[in-house]
PDB file of C-alpha atoms in Angstrom:
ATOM      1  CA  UNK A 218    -131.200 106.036  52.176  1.00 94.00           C
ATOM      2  CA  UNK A 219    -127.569 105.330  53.067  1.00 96.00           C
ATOM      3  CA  UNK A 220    -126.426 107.792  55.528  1.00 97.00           C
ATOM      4  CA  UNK A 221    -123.502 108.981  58.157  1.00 98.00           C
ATOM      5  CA  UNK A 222    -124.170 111.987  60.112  1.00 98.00           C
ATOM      6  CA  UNK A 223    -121.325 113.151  62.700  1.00 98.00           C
ATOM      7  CA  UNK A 224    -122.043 115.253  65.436  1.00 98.00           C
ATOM      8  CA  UNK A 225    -119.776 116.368  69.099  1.00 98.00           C
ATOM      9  CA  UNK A 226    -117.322 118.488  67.495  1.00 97.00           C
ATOM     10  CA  UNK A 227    -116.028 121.349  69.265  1.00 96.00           C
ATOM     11  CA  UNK A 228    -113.888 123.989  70.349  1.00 98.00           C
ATOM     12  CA  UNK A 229    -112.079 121.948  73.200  1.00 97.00           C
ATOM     13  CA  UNK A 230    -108.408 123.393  75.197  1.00 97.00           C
ATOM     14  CA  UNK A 231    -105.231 121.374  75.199  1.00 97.00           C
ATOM     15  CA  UNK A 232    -105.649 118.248  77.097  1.00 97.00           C
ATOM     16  CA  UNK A 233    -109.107 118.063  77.217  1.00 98.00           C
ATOM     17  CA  UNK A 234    -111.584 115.748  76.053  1.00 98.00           C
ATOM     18  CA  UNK A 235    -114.286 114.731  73.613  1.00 98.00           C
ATOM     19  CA  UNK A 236    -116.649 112.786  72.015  1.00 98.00           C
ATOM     20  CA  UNK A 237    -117.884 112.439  68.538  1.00 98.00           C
ATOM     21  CA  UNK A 238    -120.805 110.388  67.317  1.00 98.00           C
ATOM     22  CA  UNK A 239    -121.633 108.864  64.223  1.00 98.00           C
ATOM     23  CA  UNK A 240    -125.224 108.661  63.760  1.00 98.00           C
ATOM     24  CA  UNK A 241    -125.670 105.534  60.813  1.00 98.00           C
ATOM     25  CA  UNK A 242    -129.468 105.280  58.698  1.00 97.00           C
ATOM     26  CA  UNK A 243    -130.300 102.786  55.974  1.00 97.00           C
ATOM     27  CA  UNK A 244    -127.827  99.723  57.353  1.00 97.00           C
ATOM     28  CA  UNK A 245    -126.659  98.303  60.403  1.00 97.00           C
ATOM     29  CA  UNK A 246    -123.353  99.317  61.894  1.00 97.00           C
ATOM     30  CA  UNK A 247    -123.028  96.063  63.108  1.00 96.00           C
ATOM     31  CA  UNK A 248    -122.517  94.361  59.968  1.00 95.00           C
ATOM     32  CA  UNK A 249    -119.802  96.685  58.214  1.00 95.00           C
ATOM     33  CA  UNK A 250    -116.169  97.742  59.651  1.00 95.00           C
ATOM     34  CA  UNK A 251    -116.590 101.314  60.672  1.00 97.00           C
ATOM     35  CA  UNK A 252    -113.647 103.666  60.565  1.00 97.00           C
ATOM     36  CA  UNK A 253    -113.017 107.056  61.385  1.00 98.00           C
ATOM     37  CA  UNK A 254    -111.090 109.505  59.215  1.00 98.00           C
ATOM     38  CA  UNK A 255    -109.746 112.913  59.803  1.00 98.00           C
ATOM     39  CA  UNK A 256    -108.111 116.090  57.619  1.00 98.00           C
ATOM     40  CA  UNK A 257    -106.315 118.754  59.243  1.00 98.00           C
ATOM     41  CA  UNK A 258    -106.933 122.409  57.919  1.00 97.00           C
ATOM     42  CA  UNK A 259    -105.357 122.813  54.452  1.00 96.00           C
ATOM     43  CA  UNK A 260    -104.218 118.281  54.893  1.00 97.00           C
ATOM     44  CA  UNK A 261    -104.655 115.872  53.738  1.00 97.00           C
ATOM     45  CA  UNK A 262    -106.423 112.198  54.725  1.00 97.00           C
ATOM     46  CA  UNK A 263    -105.453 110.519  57.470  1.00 97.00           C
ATOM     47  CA  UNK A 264    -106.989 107.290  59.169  1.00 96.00           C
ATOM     48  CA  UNK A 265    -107.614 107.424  62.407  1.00 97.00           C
ATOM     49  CA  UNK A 266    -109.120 104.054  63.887  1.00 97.00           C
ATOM     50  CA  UNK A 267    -111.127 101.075  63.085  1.00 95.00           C
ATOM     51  CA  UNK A 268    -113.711  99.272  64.588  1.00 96.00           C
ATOM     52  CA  UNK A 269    -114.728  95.560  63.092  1.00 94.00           C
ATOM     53  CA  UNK A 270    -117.246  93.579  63.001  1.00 94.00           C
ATOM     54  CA  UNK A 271    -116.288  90.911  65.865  1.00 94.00           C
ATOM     55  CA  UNK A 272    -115.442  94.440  67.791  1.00 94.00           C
ATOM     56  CA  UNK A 273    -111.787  94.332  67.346  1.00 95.00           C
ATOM     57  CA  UNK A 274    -110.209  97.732  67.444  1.00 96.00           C
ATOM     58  CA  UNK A 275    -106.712  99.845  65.517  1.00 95.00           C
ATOM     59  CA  UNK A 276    -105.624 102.460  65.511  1.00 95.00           C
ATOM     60  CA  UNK A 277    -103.093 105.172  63.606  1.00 94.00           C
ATOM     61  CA  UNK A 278     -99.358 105.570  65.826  1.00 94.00           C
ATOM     62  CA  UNK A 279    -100.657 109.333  66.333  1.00 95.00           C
ATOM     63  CA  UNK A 280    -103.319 108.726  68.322  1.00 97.00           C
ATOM     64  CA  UNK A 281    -102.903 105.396  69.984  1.00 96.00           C
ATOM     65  CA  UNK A 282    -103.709 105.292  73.425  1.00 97.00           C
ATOM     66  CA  UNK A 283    -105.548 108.804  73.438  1.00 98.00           C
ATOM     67  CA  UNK A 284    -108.765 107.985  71.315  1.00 98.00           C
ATOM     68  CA  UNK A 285    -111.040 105.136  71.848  1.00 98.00           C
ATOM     69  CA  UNK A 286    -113.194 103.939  69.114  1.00 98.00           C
ATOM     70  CA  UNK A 287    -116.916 101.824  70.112  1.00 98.00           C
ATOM     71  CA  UNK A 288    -119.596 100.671  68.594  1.00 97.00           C
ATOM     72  CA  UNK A 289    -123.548 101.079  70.108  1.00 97.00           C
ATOM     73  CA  UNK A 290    -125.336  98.662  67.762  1.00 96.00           C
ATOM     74  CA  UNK A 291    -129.075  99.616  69.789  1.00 97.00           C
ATOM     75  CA  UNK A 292    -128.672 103.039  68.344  1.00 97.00           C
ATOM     76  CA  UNK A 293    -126.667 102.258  65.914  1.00 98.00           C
ATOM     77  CA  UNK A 294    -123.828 104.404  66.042  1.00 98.00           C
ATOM     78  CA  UNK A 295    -120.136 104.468  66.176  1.00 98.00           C
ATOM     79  CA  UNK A 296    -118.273 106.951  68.643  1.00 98.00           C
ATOM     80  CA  UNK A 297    -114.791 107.786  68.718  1.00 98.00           C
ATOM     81  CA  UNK A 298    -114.054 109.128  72.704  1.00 98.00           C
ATOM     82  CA  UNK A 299    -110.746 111.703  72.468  1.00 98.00           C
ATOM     83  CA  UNK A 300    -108.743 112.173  74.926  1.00 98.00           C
ATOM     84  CA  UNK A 301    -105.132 114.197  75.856  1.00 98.00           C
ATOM     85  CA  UNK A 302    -106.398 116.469  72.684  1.00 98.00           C
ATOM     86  CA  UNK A 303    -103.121 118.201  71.178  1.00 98.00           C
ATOM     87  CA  UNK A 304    -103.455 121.188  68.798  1.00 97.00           C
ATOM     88  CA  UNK A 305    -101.963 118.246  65.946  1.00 97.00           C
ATOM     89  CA  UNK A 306    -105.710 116.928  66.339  1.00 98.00           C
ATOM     90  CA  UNK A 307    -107.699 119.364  64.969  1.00 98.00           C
ATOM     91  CA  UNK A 308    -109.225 118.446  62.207  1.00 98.00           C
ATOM     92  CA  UNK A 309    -112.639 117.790  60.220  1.00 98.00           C
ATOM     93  CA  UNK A 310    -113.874 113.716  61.405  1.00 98.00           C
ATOM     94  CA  UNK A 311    -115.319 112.108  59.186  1.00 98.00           C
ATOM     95  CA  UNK A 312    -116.945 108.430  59.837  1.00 98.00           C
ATOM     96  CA  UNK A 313    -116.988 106.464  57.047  1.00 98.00           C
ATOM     97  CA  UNK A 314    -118.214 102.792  56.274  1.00 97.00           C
ATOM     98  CA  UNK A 315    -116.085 100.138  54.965  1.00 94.00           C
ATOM     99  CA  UNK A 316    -117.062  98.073  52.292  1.00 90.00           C
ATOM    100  CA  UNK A 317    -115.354  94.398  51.698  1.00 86.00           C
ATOM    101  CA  UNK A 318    -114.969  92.389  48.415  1.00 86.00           C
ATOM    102  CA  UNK A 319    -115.136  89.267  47.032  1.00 85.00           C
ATOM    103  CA  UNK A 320    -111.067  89.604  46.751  1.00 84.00           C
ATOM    104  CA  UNK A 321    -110.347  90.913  49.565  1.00 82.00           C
ATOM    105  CA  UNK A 322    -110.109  94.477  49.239  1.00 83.00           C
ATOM    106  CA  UNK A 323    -111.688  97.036  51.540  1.00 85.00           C
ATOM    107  CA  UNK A 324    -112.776 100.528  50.674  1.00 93.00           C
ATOM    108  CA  UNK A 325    -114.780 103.623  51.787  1.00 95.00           C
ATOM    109  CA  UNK A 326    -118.196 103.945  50.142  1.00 96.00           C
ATOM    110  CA  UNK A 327    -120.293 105.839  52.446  1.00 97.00           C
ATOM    111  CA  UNK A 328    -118.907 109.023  54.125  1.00 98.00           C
ATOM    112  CA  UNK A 329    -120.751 111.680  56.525  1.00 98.00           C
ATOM    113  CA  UNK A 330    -120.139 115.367  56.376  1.00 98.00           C
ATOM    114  CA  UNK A 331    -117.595 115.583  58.924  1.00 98.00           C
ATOM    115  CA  UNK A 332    -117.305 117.103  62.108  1.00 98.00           C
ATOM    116  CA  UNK A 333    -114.752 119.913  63.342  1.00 98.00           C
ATOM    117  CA  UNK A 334    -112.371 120.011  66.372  1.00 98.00           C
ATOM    118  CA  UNK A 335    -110.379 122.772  67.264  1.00 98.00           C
ATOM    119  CA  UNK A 336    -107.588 122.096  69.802  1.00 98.00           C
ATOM    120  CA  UNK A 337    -107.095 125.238  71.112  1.00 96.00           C
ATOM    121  CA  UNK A 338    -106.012 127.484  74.684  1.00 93.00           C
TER     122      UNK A 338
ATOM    123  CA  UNK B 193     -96.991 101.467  58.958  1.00 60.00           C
ATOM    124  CA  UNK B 194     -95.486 102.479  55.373  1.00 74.00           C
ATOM    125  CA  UNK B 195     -95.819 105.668  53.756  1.00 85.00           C
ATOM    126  CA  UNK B 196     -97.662 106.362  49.955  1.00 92.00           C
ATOM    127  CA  UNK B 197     -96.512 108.747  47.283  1.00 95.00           C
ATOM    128  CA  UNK B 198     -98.298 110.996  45.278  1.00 97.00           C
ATOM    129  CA  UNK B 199     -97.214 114.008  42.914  1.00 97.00           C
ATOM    130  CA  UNK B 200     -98.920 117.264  44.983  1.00 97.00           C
ATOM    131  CA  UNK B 201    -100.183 118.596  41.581  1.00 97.00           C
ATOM    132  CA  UNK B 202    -101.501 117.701  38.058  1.00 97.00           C
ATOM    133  CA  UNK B 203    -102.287 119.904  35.573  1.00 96.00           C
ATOM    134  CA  UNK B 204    -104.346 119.224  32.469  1.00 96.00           C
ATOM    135  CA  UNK B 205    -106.166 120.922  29.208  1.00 96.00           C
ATOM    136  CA  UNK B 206    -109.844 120.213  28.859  1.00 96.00           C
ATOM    137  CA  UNK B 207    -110.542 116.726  27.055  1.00 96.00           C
ATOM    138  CA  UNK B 208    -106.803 115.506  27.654  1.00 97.00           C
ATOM    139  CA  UNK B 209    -105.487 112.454  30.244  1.00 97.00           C
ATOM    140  CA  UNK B 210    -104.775 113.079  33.524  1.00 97.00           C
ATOM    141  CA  UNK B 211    -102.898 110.512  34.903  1.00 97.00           C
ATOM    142  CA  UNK B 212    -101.834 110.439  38.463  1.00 98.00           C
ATOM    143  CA  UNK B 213     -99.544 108.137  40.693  1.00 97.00           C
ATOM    144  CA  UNK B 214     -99.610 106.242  43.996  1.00 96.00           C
ATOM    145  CA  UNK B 215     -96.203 105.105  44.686  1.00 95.00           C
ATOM    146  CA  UNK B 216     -95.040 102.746  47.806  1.00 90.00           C
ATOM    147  CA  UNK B 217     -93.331  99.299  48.487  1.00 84.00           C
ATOM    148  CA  UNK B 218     -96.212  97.953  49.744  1.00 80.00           C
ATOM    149  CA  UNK B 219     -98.640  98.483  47.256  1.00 83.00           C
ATOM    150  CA  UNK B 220     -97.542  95.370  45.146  1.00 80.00           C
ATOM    151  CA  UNK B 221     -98.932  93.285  48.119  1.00 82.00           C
ATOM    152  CA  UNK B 222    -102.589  95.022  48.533  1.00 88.00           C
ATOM    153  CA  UNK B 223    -105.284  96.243  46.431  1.00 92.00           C
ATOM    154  CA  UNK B 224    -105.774 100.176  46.033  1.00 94.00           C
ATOM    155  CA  UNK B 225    -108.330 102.983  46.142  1.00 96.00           C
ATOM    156  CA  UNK B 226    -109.083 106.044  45.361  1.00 98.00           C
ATOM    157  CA  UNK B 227    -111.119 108.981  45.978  1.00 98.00           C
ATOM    158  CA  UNK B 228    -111.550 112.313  45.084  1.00 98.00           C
ATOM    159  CA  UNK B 229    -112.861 115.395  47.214  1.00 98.00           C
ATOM    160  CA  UNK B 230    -114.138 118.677  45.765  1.00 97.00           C
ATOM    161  CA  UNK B 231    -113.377 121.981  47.885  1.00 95.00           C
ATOM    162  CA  UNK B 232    -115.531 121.898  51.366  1.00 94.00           C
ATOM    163  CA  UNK B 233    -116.691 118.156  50.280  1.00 97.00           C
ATOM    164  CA  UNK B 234    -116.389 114.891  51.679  1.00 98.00           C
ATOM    165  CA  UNK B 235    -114.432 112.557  50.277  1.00 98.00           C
ATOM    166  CA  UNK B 236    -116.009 110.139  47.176  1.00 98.00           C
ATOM    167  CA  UNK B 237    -114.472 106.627  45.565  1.00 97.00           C
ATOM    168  CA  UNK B 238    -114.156 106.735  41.847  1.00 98.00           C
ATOM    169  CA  UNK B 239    -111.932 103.356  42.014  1.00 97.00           C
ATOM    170  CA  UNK B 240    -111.389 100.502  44.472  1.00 96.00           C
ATOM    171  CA  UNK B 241    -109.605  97.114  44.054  1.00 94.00           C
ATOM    172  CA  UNK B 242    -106.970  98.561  41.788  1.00 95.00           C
ATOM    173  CA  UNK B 243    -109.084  98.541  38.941  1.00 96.00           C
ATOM    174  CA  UNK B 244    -113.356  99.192  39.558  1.00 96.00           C
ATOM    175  CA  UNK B 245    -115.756 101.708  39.366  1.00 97.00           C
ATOM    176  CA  UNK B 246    -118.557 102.222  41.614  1.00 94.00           C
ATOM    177  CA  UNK B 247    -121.630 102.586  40.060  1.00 94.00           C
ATOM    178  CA  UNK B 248    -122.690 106.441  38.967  1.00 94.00           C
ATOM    179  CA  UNK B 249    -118.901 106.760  37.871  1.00 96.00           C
ATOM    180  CA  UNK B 250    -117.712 107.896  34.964  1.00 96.00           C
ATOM    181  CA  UNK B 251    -116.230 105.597  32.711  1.00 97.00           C
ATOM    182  CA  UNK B 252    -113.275 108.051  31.808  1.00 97.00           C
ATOM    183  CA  UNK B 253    -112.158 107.426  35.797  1.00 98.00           C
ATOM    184  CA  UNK B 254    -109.820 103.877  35.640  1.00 97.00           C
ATOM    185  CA  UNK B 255    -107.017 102.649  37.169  1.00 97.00           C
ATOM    186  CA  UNK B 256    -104.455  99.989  37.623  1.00 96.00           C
ATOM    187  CA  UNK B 257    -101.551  98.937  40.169  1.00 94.00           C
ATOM    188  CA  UNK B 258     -98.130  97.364  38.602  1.00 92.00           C
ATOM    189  CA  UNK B 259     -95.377  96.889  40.620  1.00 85.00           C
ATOM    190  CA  UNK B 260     -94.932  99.101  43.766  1.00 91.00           C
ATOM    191  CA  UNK B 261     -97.267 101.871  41.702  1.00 95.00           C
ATOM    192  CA  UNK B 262    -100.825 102.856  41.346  1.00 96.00           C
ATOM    193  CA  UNK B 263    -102.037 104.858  38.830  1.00 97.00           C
ATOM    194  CA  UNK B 264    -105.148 106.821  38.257  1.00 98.00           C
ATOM    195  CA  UNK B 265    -105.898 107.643  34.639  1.00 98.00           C
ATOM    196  CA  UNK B 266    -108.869 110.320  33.933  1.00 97.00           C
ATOM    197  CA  UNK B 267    -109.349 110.377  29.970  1.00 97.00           C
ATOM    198  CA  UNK B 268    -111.067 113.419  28.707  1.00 96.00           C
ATOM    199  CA  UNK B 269    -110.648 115.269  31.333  1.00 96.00           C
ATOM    200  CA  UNK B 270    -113.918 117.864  32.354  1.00 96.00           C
ATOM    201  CA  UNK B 271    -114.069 121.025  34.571  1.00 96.00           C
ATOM    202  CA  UNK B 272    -115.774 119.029  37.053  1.00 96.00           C
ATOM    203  CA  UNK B 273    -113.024 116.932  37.722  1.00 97.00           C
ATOM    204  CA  UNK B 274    -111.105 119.431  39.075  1.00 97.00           C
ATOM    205  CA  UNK B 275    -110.716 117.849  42.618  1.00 97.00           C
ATOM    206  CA  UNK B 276    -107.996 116.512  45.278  1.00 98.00           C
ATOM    207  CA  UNK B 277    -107.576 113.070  44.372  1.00 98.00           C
ATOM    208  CA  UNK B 278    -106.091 110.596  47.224  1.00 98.00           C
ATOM    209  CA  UNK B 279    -105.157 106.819  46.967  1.00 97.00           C
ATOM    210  CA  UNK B 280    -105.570 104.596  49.760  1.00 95.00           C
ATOM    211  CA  UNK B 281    -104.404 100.883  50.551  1.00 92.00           C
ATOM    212  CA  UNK B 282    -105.031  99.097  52.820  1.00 85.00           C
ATOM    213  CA  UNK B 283    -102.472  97.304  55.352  1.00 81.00           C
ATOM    214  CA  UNK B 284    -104.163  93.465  56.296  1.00 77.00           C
ATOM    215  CA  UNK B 285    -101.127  92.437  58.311  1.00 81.00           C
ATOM    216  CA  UNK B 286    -101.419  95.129  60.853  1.00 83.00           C
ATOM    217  CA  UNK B 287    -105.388  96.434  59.592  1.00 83.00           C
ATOM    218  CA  UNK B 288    -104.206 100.213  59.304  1.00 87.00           C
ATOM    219  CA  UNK B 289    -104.985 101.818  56.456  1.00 91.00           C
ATOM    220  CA  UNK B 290    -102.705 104.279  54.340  1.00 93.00           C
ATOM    221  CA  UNK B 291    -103.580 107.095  52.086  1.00 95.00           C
ATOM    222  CA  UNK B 292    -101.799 108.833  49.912  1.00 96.00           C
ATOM    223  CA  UNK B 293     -99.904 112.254  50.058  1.00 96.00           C
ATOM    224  CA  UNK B 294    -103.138 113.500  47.808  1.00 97.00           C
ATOM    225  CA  UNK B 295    -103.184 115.280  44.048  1.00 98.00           C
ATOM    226  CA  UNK B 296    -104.906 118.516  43.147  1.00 98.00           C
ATOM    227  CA  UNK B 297    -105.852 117.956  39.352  1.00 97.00           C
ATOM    228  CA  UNK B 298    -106.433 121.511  38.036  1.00 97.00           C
ATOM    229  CA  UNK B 299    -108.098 121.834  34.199  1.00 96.00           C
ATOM    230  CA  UNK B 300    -106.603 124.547  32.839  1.00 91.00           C
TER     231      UNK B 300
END
C-alpha cells in the first residue's frame, strides 16, 4: 500500500528548531517530486517546498532561507529541517507526493496525516 | 509568485450544482487541481489537469479552466460532499505551486 506517514512535530519556542520526517511505503521517494504542505489553525493550504527528482530544491517566499527540504533515498524518506521558527509557522505538515502527466501537469495524489507544530514561548 | 481566487463559501440544496471558482491571471498558462478536505482530514484530489478524475471519484465531480478561471462543478450534490474545496496550479517557470483561497461547500 501507498503510504506517507509524518512524524517530529512539536511544541518548539520562538526561534528554535525542528525536524519533521516523512516516512514513504509502497514507492520510492526517489522517483516522484516530494513536496511539503502546511495549514495554519482555522487556514487554509499553503506550499511550503519541493524537492525533485535530480534533487533540485524551492521553496514558498515565507519560509525561504529558514527551512531546508532533503531527501534520504536508503530509508526512503523526505525531511523538511526548520529553522528561526516564528509563531506564523505553526501549522499541521503534511508531505505529499507529486504525481506528473503525460501533459505536463503535476498534482498531489498521495498525502500523510500531517504533523503539528506549535510555535510558541 | 501570483495569487488564486476563490469564493470563501458555497451553499447548495441536496441533488442541485455546486459550482465553484478558481480565479487568477495565471491560470490560462497552467493546468489546475483540485482537492477537497473533510473536517480533521487530509487533503484528497477529485480533479487534476483542468479536467480528470482520479479513479474512485465520483463522476458528478468535473471541471474545466477557460480563460484566467477554473471552475469546479459538483452535479447532484450529496451530504458527503460537504467539504473545503481548494484549487491548486502549478507555477513551471519558477516550480512554486499556488493554491487557492479555499471554498466551504455546505448542503443545506
Amino acid at each position: 500500500e501507498v503510504q506517507l506517514v509524518e512524524s517530529g512535530g512539536d511544541v518548539i519556542q520562538p526561534g528554535g528548531s525542528l525536524r519533521l520526517s516523512c516516512a514513504a511505503s509502497g514507492f520510492d521517494v526517489s522517483s516522484y517530486y516530494m513536496t511539503w504542505v502546511r495549514q495554519a489553525p482555522g487556514k487554509g493550504l499553503e506550499w511550503v517546498s519541493l524537492i525533485k527528482t535530480i534533487g533540485s530544491t524551492y521553496y514558498a517566499d515565507s519560509v525561504e532561507g529558514r527551512f531546508t527540504i532533503s531527501r534520504d533515498n536508503s530509508k526512503n524518506t523526505v525531511d523538511l529541517l526548520m529553522k528561526s521558527l516564528r509563531g506564523e509557522d505553526t501549522a499541521v505538515y503534511y508531505c505529499a507526493r507529486e504525481m506528473p502527466t503525460v501533459m505536463g501537469a503535476k498534482y498531489m495524489d498521495v498525502w500523510g496525516k500531517g504533523t503539528t507544530v506549535t510555535v510558541s514561548s | 509568485s501570483y495569487e488564486v481566487t476563490q469564493p470563501p463559501s458555497v451553499s447548495v440544496s441536496p441533488g442541485q450544482t455546486a459550482s465553484i471558482t478558481c480565479s487568477g491571471d495565471e491560470l490560462r498558462n497552467t493546468y489546475v487541481s483540485w482537492y477537497r478536505q473533510k473536517a480533521g482530514q487530509s487533503p484528497v484530489v477529485v480533479i487534476y489537469e483542468d479536467t480528470k478524475r482520479p479513479s474512485g471519484v465520483p463522476e458528478r465531480f468535473s471541471g474545466s479552466n477557460s480563460g484566467n478561471t477554473a471552475t469546479l462543478t459538483i452535479s447532484g450534490t450529496q451530504a458527503i460532499d460537504e467539504a473545503d474545496y481548494y484549487c491548486q496550479a502549478w507555477d513551471g517557470s519558477t516550480n512554486i505551486y499556488v493554491f487557492g483561497t479555499g471554498t466551504k461547500v455546505t448542503v443545506l
